[in-house]
Amino acid sequence: MEAPKTKFVVLFVSLLFILYPNVVVQRTLADGVTPEEAKQLRDEVREMFYHAFDGYMENAFPRDELRPLSCGGEDTLGGYALTLIDSLDTLALLGDRDRFTVSVEWIGKNLRFDINKTVSVFETTIRVLGGLLSAHLLASDYATGMKIPTYDNQLLNLAEDLARRLLPVFDTPTGIPFGSVNLLHGITSTAGGGTLTLEFGVLSRLTNDPIFEQVTKNAVRGLWARRSKLNLVGAHINVFTGEWTQKDAGIGTSIDSFYEYLLKAYLLFGDEEYLFIFQEAYAAAMQYLYNDPWYVEVNMDSGALVWPLFNSLQAFWPGLQVLAGDIDPAIRTHNAFFSVWKRYGFTPEGFNLASLSVQYGQKSYPLRPELMESTYWLYKATRDPRYLDAGRDMVASLQYGARCSCGYCHISDVEFHKQEDHMESFFLAETVKYLWLLFDLAVGPDNLVENGPYKYIFSTEGHILPSTPQISLARECCSYFGSYCKSGNIKQEHHKSDVASNLQETNDSRSFGSWAHDGLPSESTFSDSIPLSGFIKGFCPGLTFGQKFGISYVMSADTQHNTPTNERAPTVSQRHSDTAPVENSDHLRSVNKKNHDNFQELDGEGSKSNSPQE
Ligand code: DMJ
């Protein structure tokens, strides 16, 4: 029988819960981030942004990047105020109209691309082109709250000028672009890349010139056409011969955003060709590269293990999985990746899964955002407070390990927390942005991304690209304009002219009529990815939010079991969970089997983080 004293205590505690629920909940969450602390952390992250941004503006601008230890500047890309361009949409997200306006006006007046510099096509696209386009879309639209009255498409014109200077790199037998280009002479040099579709696609839809979207889609097709029998792609390819020169398949270094842009190009443009490729590519990655909870690199032809390595670029993957609706493996993998962060206070560029130590020559942490990005997405999907705790650890590491006099410093060695005199522009475009979004979400979000007029897709550089009708609905079968459906018994009508007239009815100033104009490379025309014959005019439900933005993309287990196999739509989680291990991955599995248990412990006793929170 319960003692009267115990009864009294239980009664008293219950009463406390009823009378003061917040106090009691906050006490119970004492080890986690309280709502008040989330607010403080959000404000602290805002202060971090300004420490670095002001440090750049005062000491480095208009050079590309800040040297945060010596308080100077350096030109690392084209010498065109790279960090300012990369920071524009973060300024908007923070609601800083004044700095956003002044910065856009300065760029509109002063930026020129007729310079004799050879630059990386990939970096120029994701940082400069993406930064300009994102800021253009914010500055030219009342609905964003960032409209600049004097703004007259200056950033869009700059973006178009820049993209035209990049176009020669796509002129290769394979359609896969060179890695770099001379902006003045159009001289191109080697390397490849197939992850330019978002920025170029948006530009096409804003300028009404399909060429940008065509060449980048063609490049993706060129790469995918050269996939191995296992549906894997390698790391480097010869753009003339189409031969792979580096056959290591993985989800990190040199390949990461290829996967990312397949899914995001579908989400933003509604182009199912990207979704089909993504499904195949993702299923193969989960079959051959995933060794729960880690990912390794394998030979793209045989599936044989090449590198049992975590590299910090892989950390974007759980975030991508959230968008694909594949949450469970995302949670486990994020946990594993975060255990590496906790061990060192940062993630090293490479961590060897066989020796459980920092990979030789890969000990730096150049302020990368990928783990923050995934933390934000997982919090958004699950609202599990553990992601706020993780975010707090990351803030603490940056504040106590990387903050330096004029900004934030790269860490050259995660074991000794040695600072280095560089600050990549993506620190302001991504790292701080995702941390701020994480805590703002916890507080009760008050920002464009969560409450704004559009759904936003983040580019791989963290630039926010809105799914406005002009960008997202140009080719979509949907009900928004009462336009086209893929099936049904309604009489077929001609697609081209009706699409044009439907879109002219929107508030966009430009017509989409020329999307279907003649004389374009046949491999990439608009009509070729959406067969005209399959479309009919009429009312249709269009894509659901879940289909379009991924969160509910995966069918529930029940639905899957009740549906006959041949009628089942393949879903990403289904694809990988149904697959059997490949023969050649035995070795891989034994390496990881041996280490699997050890890794689970990284969270606990193995932790050597210098974070003061621990
Ligand atoms: C960024 O420029 C982009 O996120 C890119 O996709 C990968 N590398 C950096 C950040 O680490």
XYZ file of C-alpha atoms and ligand atoms in Angstrom:
625
model
C 0.000 0.000 0.000
C 1.210 3.494 -0.874
C 2.418 5.494 2.122
C 0.411 8.682 2.765
C 3.642 10.732 2.425
C 4.322 9.399 -1.114
C 0.713 10.008 -2.020
C 1.099 13.600 -0.941
C 4.274 14.083 -3.014
C 2.616 12.651 -6.141
C -0.387 14.891 -5.600
C 1.793 17.930 -5.051
C 3.840 17.326 -8.208
C 0.678 16.754 -10.277
C -0.719 19.998 -8.964
C 2.486 21.791 -9.898
C 2.190 20.430 -13.471
C -1.356 21.717 -13.690
C -0.666 25.141 -12.187
C 2.771 25.882 -13.634
C 3.256 23.664 -16.674
C 5.998 25.836 -18.203
C 8.108 25.968 -15.089
C 7.915 22.222 -14.621
C 8.614 21.467 -18.268
C 11.575 23.829 -18.273
C 12.965 22.123 -15.192
C 12.556 18.716 -16.784
C 14.384 19.983 -19.839
C 17.158 21.416 -17.704
C 19.817 19.587 -19.695
C 18.311 20.521 -23.011
C 17.738 23.864 -24.677
C 14.889 25.764 -23.011
C 12.667 28.091 -25.057
C 14.360 31.081 -23.451
C 17.762 29.675 -24.292
C 16.694 29.011 -27.885
C 15.908 32.722 -28.156
C 19.277 33.657 -26.702
C 21.017 31.254 -29.062
C 19.167 32.702 -32.045
C 20.314 36.180 -31.024
C 23.825 34.941 -30.404
C 23.954 33.469 -33.907
C 22.749 36.791 -35.283
C 25.611 38.494 -33.457
C 28.009 35.900 -34.909
C 26.802 36.809 -38.388
C 27.441 40.513 -37.804
C 30.829 39.938 -36.201
C 31.906 38.169 -39.386
C 29.974 40.320 -41.874
C 31.130 43.631 -40.397
C 34.633 42.210 -40.117
C 34.518 41.456 -43.839
C 33.032 44.831 -44.810
C 35.521 46.781 -42.721
C 38.643 44.837 -43.537
C 38.239 42.936 -46.781
C 35.466 44.357 -48.967
C 35.456 44.548 -52.005
C 37.913 41.665 -52.118
C 36.444 38.172 -52.181
C 37.042 36.874 -48.710
C 38.154 37.952 -45.265
C 41.420 37.028 -43.592
C 39.929 37.037 -40.111
C 43.132 36.726 -38.081
C 45.181 39.396 -39.808
C 42.081 41.500 -40.583
C 42.773 41.765 -44.304
C 41.208 40.560 -47.529
C 42.036 38.115 -50.326
C 40.734 37.374 -53.807
C 39.882 33.710 -53.952
C 37.457 33.518 -56.899
C 37.108 36.437 -59.304
C 37.915 39.431 -57.136
C 34.322 40.629 -57.112
C 33.178 41.004 -53.517
C 32.312 37.328 -53.279
C 31.466 37.345 -49.571
C 29.049 40.246 -49.989
C 27.240 38.466 -52.834
C 27.130 35.237 -50.842
C 25.712 37.094 -47.806
C 22.837 38.925 -49.489
C 19.989 36.541 -48.783
C 21.169 35.938 -45.223
C 20.834 39.694 -44.683
C 17.297 39.490 -46.045
C 16.483 36.491 -43.898
C 17.657 38.365 -40.809
C 15.286 41.156 -41.806
C 18.117 43.649 -42.337
C 16.513 45.781 -45.041
C 19.071 48.582 -44.784
C 22.171 46.514 -45.330
C 20.403 44.384 -47.933
C 19.387 47.493 -49.883
C 22.776 49.202 -49.735
C 24.523 45.980 -50.742
C 22.229 45.254 -53.683
C 22.614 48.839 -54.892
C 26.401 48.706 -54.628
C 26.569 45.410 -56.512
C 24.194 46.673 -59.194
C 26.413 49.703 -59.796
C 29.878 48.231 -59.422
C 30.022 44.563 -60.321
C 31.547 43.668 -63.715
C 32.409 40.269 -65.115
C 34.571 41.332 -68.075
C 37.700 40.447 -66.168
C 40.680 38.369 -67.197
C 40.349 35.680 -64.556
C 40.018 31.926 -64.753
C 37.431 30.742 -62.272
C 35.789 27.533 -61.115
C 32.473 27.069 -62.919
C 30.929 25.260 -59.981
C 31.943 27.777 -57.317
C 31.040 30.730 -59.541
C 27.622 29.231 -60.178
C 26.677 28.276 -56.652
C 28.130 31.328 -54.910
C 27.872 34.194 -57.402
C 25.103 33.232 -59.811
C 23.005 31.729 -57.006
C 23.643 34.718 -54.729
C 22.659 37.213 -57.434
C 19.520 35.338 -58.439
C 18.321 34.828 -54.916
C 18.848 38.511 -54.074
C 17.193 39.569 -57.327
C 14.084 37.581 -56.462
C 13.970 39.132 -53.001
C 14.620 42.690 -54.145
C 12.088 42.703 -56.948
C 9.053 41.343 -55.143
C 6.827 43.217 -52.677
C 5.675 39.935 -51.171
C 9.124 39.272 -49.689
C 9.163 42.473 -47.661
C 12.609 43.197 -49.141
C 11.519 45.010 -52.289
C 13.876 47.848 -53.186
C 11.947 50.692 -54.858
C 14.835 51.767 -57.090
C 15.718 48.226 -58.098
C 15.509 47.624 -61.818
C 16.748 44.071 -62.524
C 20.426 45.025 -62.173
C 21.275 41.730 -60.424
C 19.335 39.663 -62.935
C 21.223 41.369 -65.760
C 24.510 40.653 -64.032
C 23.493 37.033 -63.511
C 22.635 36.666 -67.176
C 25.906 38.277 -68.246
C 27.838 35.939 -65.977
C 25.986 32.826 -67.135
C 26.611 33.699 -70.804
C 30.321 33.890 -70.036
C 30.075 30.418 -68.532
C 28.204 28.883 -71.478
C 31.326 27.885 -73.498
C 32.224 25.325 -70.838
C 29.282 23.192 -71.916
C 30.536 22.954 -75.471
C 32.097 19.514 -75.106
C 31.368 16.232 -76.909
C 29.698 14.885 -73.795
C 27.814 18.035 -72.827
C 29.499 17.752 -69.434
C 31.101 21.122 -68.685
C 34.722 21.942 -68.056
C 35.595 22.697 -64.457
C 36.840 26.227 -65.011
C 36.595 29.071 -67.490
C 38.363 32.294 -68.328
C 35.702 34.963 -68.033
C 37.240 37.312 -70.603
C 38.321 34.933 -73.362
C 36.045 31.982 -72.738
C 39.084 29.692 -72.515
C 38.119 26.566 -70.630
C 40.173 24.026 -68.762
C 39.453 20.622 -67.271
C 37.176 18.865 -64.727
C 33.446 18.355 -64.720
C 30.245 19.064 -62.898
C 26.596 18.290 -63.292
C 25.098 20.215 -60.428
C 24.325 23.586 -61.942
C 20.693 22.968 -62.732
C 19.019 25.069 -60.053
C 20.795 28.346 -60.760
C 20.784 27.983 -64.539
C 17.205 26.721 -64.528
C 15.993 29.686 -62.491
C 17.856 32.028 -64.828
C 16.161 30.463 -67.848
C 12.775 30.902 -66.316
C 13.457 34.507 -65.364
C 14.988 35.533 -68.688
C 12.732 33.418 -70.862
C 15.805 31.956 -72.544
C 15.833 28.155 -72.263
C 19.505 27.777 -73.152
C 20.733 27.885 -69.549
C 18.367 25.164 -68.421
C 19.106 23.077 -71.487
C 22.872 22.959 -71.155
C 22.784 22.077 -67.486
C 20.132 19.417 -67.908
C 22.128 18.034 -70.783
C 25.159 17.837 -68.525
C 23.189 15.814 -65.973
C 22.029 13.502 -68.740
C 25.623 13.207 -69.959
C 26.791 12.158 -66.525
C 23.907 9.825 -65.842
C 24.311 8.157 -69.239
C 27.795 7.171 -68.097
C 26.720 5.657 -64.792
C 27.935 2.183 -63.995
C 25.786 -0.938 -64.114
C 25.274 -0.443 -60.390
C 23.776 3.021 -61.021
C 26.770 4.669 -59.398
C 28.748 7.635 -60.673
C 32.461 8.242 -60.149
C 34.225 11.357 -58.887
C 35.958 12.717 -62.005
C 35.255 12.373 -65.703
C 36.994 13.385 -68.906
C 34.543 15.755 -70.577
C 35.868 14.941 -74.066
C 35.919 11.159 -73.966
C 33.343 10.540 -71.253
C 35.794 8.174 -69.528
C 35.807 8.227 -65.758
C 39.221 9.237 -64.509
C 38.370 8.672 -60.850
C 35.986 5.813 -60.255
C 35.385 6.192 -56.536
C 31.666 6.485 -55.881
C 30.468 8.210 -52.715
C 28.072 10.800 -51.368
C 30.716 13.313 -50.276
C 33.706 14.956 -51.924
C 33.324 15.650 -55.652
C 29.866 14.073 -55.936
C 27.670 15.393 -53.099
C 25.568 18.061 -54.775
C 24.995 15.920 -57.872
C 22.525 13.940 -55.750
C 21.248 17.078 -54.055
C 20.373 18.870 -57.289
C 18.562 15.882 -58.770
C 15.973 16.011 -56.012
C 15.909 19.779 -55.651
C 15.570 20.387 -59.388
C 12.489 18.199 -59.257
C 11.139 19.989 -56.212
C 11.683 23.446 -57.668
C 10.831 22.854 -61.311
C 8.480 19.889 -61.040
C 10.490 18.167 -63.767
C 10.020 14.449 -63.178
C 13.026 13.421 -65.207
C 15.168 14.633 -62.315
C 13.046 12.669 -59.857
C 13.425 9.447 -61.826
C 17.186 9.854 -61.960
C 17.254 10.740 -58.272
C 15.303 7.630 -57.351
C 17.706 5.380 -59.228
C 20.790 7.170 -57.964
C 19.540 7.306 -54.377
C 18.582 3.637 -54.332
C 22.066 2.701 -55.549
C 23.716 4.950 -52.982
C 21.702 3.315 -50.214
C 22.530 -0.143 -51.530
C 26.249 0.188 -52.164
C 27.494 3.136 -50.129
C 25.377 2.975 -46.993
C 26.739 0.984 -44.120
C 24.286 1.945 -41.441
C 24.858 4.566 -40.110
C 27.958 5.502 -42.173
C 28.672 5.935 -45.851
C 31.803 4.732 -47.590
C 33.384 5.060 -51.009
C 33.335 2.104 -53.369
C 34.466 1.369 -56.894
C 31.586 2.429 -59.119
C 31.797 -0.710 -61.281
C 32.364 -3.459 -58.738
C 30.987 -1.965 -55.531
C 34.247 -2.959 -53.823
C 35.246 -0.827 -50.859
C 37.815 1.839 -51.671
C 37.731 4.189 -48.690
C 36.113 3.499 -45.310
C 35.989 7.224 -44.715
C 33.603 9.815 -43.320
C 34.266 13.138 -44.967
C 32.648 16.262 -43.669
C 30.956 17.064 -46.977
C 28.844 13.932 -46.498
C 27.057 15.633 -43.617
C 24.515 17.297 -45.928
C 23.045 13.867 -46.695
C 20.642 13.480 -43.739
C 19.166 16.859 -44.671
C 18.627 15.660 -48.213
C 17.028 12.507 -46.857
C 14.541 14.620 -44.939
C 13.542 16.257 -48.212
C 13.205 12.814 -49.745
C 11.059 11.670 -46.818
C 13.574 9.046 -45.679
C 13.830 10.114 -42.067
C 14.915 7.012 -40.122
C 18.317 6.490 -41.720
C 18.776 10.261 -41.648
C 18.405 10.268 -37.866
C 20.936 7.481 -37.384
C 23.453 8.971 -39.759
C 23.170 12.438 -38.275
C 23.767 10.895 -34.878
C 26.919 9.200 -36.101
C 28.238 12.314 -37.845
C 27.496 14.428 -34.800
C 29.438 11.968 -32.658
C 32.514 12.890 -34.697
C 31.795 16.584 -34.097
C 31.489 15.957 -30.366
C 34.710 14.007 -30.271
C 36.772 16.869 -31.713
C 34.533 19.907 -31.289
C 34.485 20.144 -35.110
C 34.329 17.656 -37.950
C 37.655 16.957 -39.652
C 37.614 16.872 -43.449
C 38.251 13.129 -43.211
C 37.690 10.613 -40.436
C 38.876 7.058 -40.980
C 36.201 4.505 -40.112
C 38.712 1.657 -39.872
C 41.211 3.309 -37.528
C 38.619 5.535 -35.839
C 40.907 8.501 -36.147
C 41.376 11.642 -38.200
C 42.431 10.738 -41.727
C 46.019 11.680 -42.466
C 46.131 15.046 -44.275
C 42.434 15.744 -43.662
C 42.438 17.275 -40.231
C 41.033 20.725 -40.959
C 37.573 22.201 -40.444
C 37.066 25.097 -42.864
C 33.831 26.315 -41.210
C 31.678 23.958 -43.247
C 27.877 24.142 -42.932
C 26.753 20.620 -43.824
C 26.163 19.312 -40.306
C 24.229 22.460 -39.348
C 22.146 22.072 -42.494
C 21.127 18.521 -41.621
C 20.510 19.492 -38.011
C 18.082 22.184 -39.147
C 16.223 19.819 -41.469
C 15.956 17.074 -38.894
C 14.677 19.478 -36.277
C 12.165 20.777 -38.775
C 10.974 17.254 -39.521
C 10.964 15.816 -36.006
C 10.994 18.759 -33.538
C 13.186 16.561 -31.404
C 15.005 18.858 -28.929
C 18.183 16.832 -29.312
C 18.817 18.823 -32.506
C 18.702 22.059 -30.558
C 21.257 20.607 -28.163
C 23.397 19.697 -31.151
C 23.035 23.233 -32.513
C 24.052 24.658 -29.145
C 27.210 22.516 -29.178
C 28.045 23.781 -32.644
C 27.580 27.417 -31.627
C 29.798 26.837 -28.593
C 32.546 25.240 -30.692
C 32.484 28.103 -33.175
C 32.448 30.756 -30.460
C 35.214 29.286 -28.353
C 37.304 27.594 -31.026
C 36.899 29.525 -34.272
C 35.999 33.104 -33.361
C 38.897 35.446 -33.964
C 39.511 39.174 -34.001
C 37.791 40.084 -37.265
C 35.567 37.106 -37.997
C 35.685 33.309 -37.753
C 38.796 31.309 -38.569
C 39.257 27.987 -40.280
C 40.513 25.313 -37.944
C 43.624 23.799 -39.463
C 43.732 20.885 -37.054
C 40.645 19.694 -35.197
C 42.733 17.844 -32.603
C 44.637 20.938 -31.507
C 42.105 23.599 -32.505
C 44.697 25.609 -34.377
C 43.219 28.654 -36.133
C 43.991 29.595 -39.721
C 43.660 32.983 -41.423
C 40.738 32.232 -43.797
C 36.995 32.638 -43.744
C 35.157 31.038 -46.661
C 32.175 33.026 -47.885
C 29.915 30.035 -47.250
C 30.274 30.675 -43.528
C 27.878 33.619 -43.980
C 25.846 32.067 -46.780
C 25.243 28.765 -45.023
C 26.842 27.931 -41.683
C 25.379 30.823 -39.728
C 22.179 30.835 -41.768
C 21.255 27.246 -40.889
C 22.060 27.769 -37.208
C 19.920 30.888 -37.090
C 17.055 29.133 -38.871
C 17.284 26.241 -36.420
C 16.854 28.441 -33.348
C 14.349 30.748 -34.979
C 12.235 27.707 -35.718
C 12.436 26.661 -32.074
C 11.403 30.094 -30.886
C 8.391 30.249 -33.175
C 9.638 31.239 -36.586
C 9.475 34.745 -37.897
C 11.311 34.581 -41.181
C 10.765 34.441 -44.905
C 11.607 30.787 -45.313
C 9.120 29.552 -42.745
C 6.386 32.179 -43.058
C 7.049 33.850 -46.384
C 4.886 34.039 -49.457
C 6.517 31.062 -51.200
C 8.056 27.710 -50.453
C 11.810 28.006 -50.759
C 14.390 25.553 -51.997
C 17.908 26.039 -50.657
C 20.641 25.870 -53.262
C 23.746 23.918 -52.333
C 25.261 27.239 -51.206
C 22.230 27.889 -48.995
C 20.717 30.485 -51.308
C 16.971 30.608 -51.076
C 15.163 30.091 -54.359
C 11.401 30.622 -54.184
C 8.911 28.432 -55.958
C 7.094 31.365 -57.516
C 4.679 30.569 -60.335
C 7.183 31.967 -62.809
C 9.867 29.538 -61.657
C 7.979 26.477 -60.569
C 4.841 26.299 -62.605
C 6.145 26.968 -66.078
C 5.980 23.291 -66.937
C 3.901 21.806 -64.207
C 0.647 19.971 -64.491
C -1.396 21.615 -61.795
C -4.600 23.256 -60.855
C -3.217 26.679 -60.074
C -4.074 27.996 -63.500
C -6.651 25.369 -64.305
C -4.192 24.110 -66.849
C -3.018 20.601 -67.656
C -3.353 17.048 -66.410
C -1.520 13.948 -67.383
C -4.472 11.576 -67.558
C -8.241 11.335 -67.689
C -10.732 11.212 -70.485
C -10.892 14.877 -71.214
C -10.369 15.893 -74.818
C -6.746 16.638 -75.648
C -5.820 20.109 -76.674
C -2.684 21.628 -78.028
C -0.191 22.141 -75.245
C 2.192 24.805 -76.421
C -0.036 27.793 -77.079
C -2.253 27.133 -74.091
C 0.648 26.958 -71.695
C 1.845 30.266 -73.012
C -1.526 31.905 -72.700
C -2.161 30.448 -69.275
C 1.077 31.784 -67.965
C 0.511 35.155 -69.501
C -2.529 35.389 -67.306
C -0.353 35.343 -64.227
C 1.181 38.404 -62.686
C 4.520 37.675 -64.364
C 5.548 40.337 -66.778
C 7.251 37.915 -69.132
C 5.524 35.430 -71.373
C 6.560 31.803 -71.488
C 5.548 31.432 -75.086
C 9.069 31.070 -76.346
C 9.768 28.062 -74.138
C 8.606 25.853 -76.918
C 10.268 27.739 -79.751
C 12.134 25.888 -82.469
C 15.788 25.562 -83.301
C 17.053 24.310 -79.944
C 19.292 21.305 -79.377
C 16.908 18.409 -79.713
C 18.273 16.513 -76.720
C 17.104 19.104 -74.278
C 14.024 20.792 -75.540
C 11.189 21.577 -73.241
C 8.756 19.307 -74.980
C 11.092 16.371 -74.870
C 10.923 15.852 -71.108
C 7.156 16.325 -70.976
C 5.541 14.457 -73.863
C 2.847 16.674 -75.335
C 0.584 13.793 -76.157
C 0.228 12.899 -72.478
C -1.251 16.251 -71.521
C -4.776 17.373 -71.622
C -6.411 20.548 -70.553
C -8.634 20.375 -67.527
C -8.717 20.595 -63.778
C -6.396 18.337 -61.819
C -5.147 18.244 -58.266
C -1.505 18.821 -59.165
C 1.292 17.742 -56.888
C 0.564 17.663 -53.193
C 2.766 19.619 -50.861
C 4.299 16.366 -49.706
C 5.078 15.192 -53.203
C 6.471 18.523 -54.127
C 8.492 19.171 -51.023
C 9.260 15.658 -50.031
C 8.274 15.507 -46.388
C 5.578 12.886 -46.901
C 7.044 11.427 -50.021
C 7.497 7.916 -48.612
C 4.476 5.637 -48.557
C 3.559 4.270 -45.174
C 4.479 0.644 -44.487
C 0.805 -0.322 -44.436
C 0.125 1.136 -47.822
C 3.124 -0.640 -49.217
C 2.038 -4.008 -47.918
C -1.489 -3.625 -49.166
C -0.508 -2.615 -52.659
C 0.225 -5.281 -55.274
C 3.918 -5.152 -56.177
C 3.443 -4.289 -59.820
C 1.265 -1.299 -58.970
C 3.550 0.142 -56.352
C 5.238 3.415 -57.017
C 8.894 3.025 -56.097
C 9.772 5.156 -53.120
C 13.174 6.020 -51.952
C 13.014 4.187 -48.657
C 11.379 1.177 -50.208
C 14.127 0.970 -52.800
C 16.946 0.717 -50.364
C 15.213 -1.298 -47.694
C 14.276 -3.980 -50.212
C 17.772 -4.356 -51.559
C 20.117 -7.187 -50.675
C 23.774 -6.534 -49.819
C 26.082 -6.855 -52.813
C 28.647 -9.644 -52.834
C 31.546 -7.278 -53.110
C 30.569 -5.310 -50.112
C 31.415 -8.181 -47.749
C 34.764 -6.718 -46.951
C 33.166 -3.356 -46.395
C 30.653 -4.868 -44.055
C 33.305 -6.668 -42.041
C 35.285 -3.443 -41.613
C 32.201 -1.688 -40.446
C 30.836 -4.585 -38.434
C 34.047 -4.465 -36.456
C 33.740 -0.752 -35.893
C 30.025 -0.374 -35.683
C 29.828 -0.813 -31.939
C 32.786 1.437 -31.318
C 31.066 4.179 -33.231
C 27.975 4.025 -31.168
C 30.254 4.937 -28.273
C 31.670 8.073 -29.848
C 28.812 9.977 -28.345
C 29.771 8.908 -24.880
C 33.122 8.204 -23.295
C 35.136 8.828 -26.456
C 34.123 12.472 -26.528
C 37.052 14.870 -26.451
C 35.260 17.988 -27.508
C 36.704 21.208 -26.178
C 33.293 22.752 -26.175
C 32.807 24.495 -22.835
C 29.315 23.072 -22.645
C 30.692 19.655 -21.991
C 29.646 24.958 -50.187
O 30.242 25.783 -51.107
C 28.523 24.182 -50.782
O 27.725 23.702 -49.759
C 28.999 23.043 -51.630
O 27.966 22.270 -52.125
C 29.924 22.165 -50.851
N 30.955 22.884 -50.218
C 30.710 24.118 -49.571
C 30.496 24.016 -48.097
O 31.205 23.064 -47.452
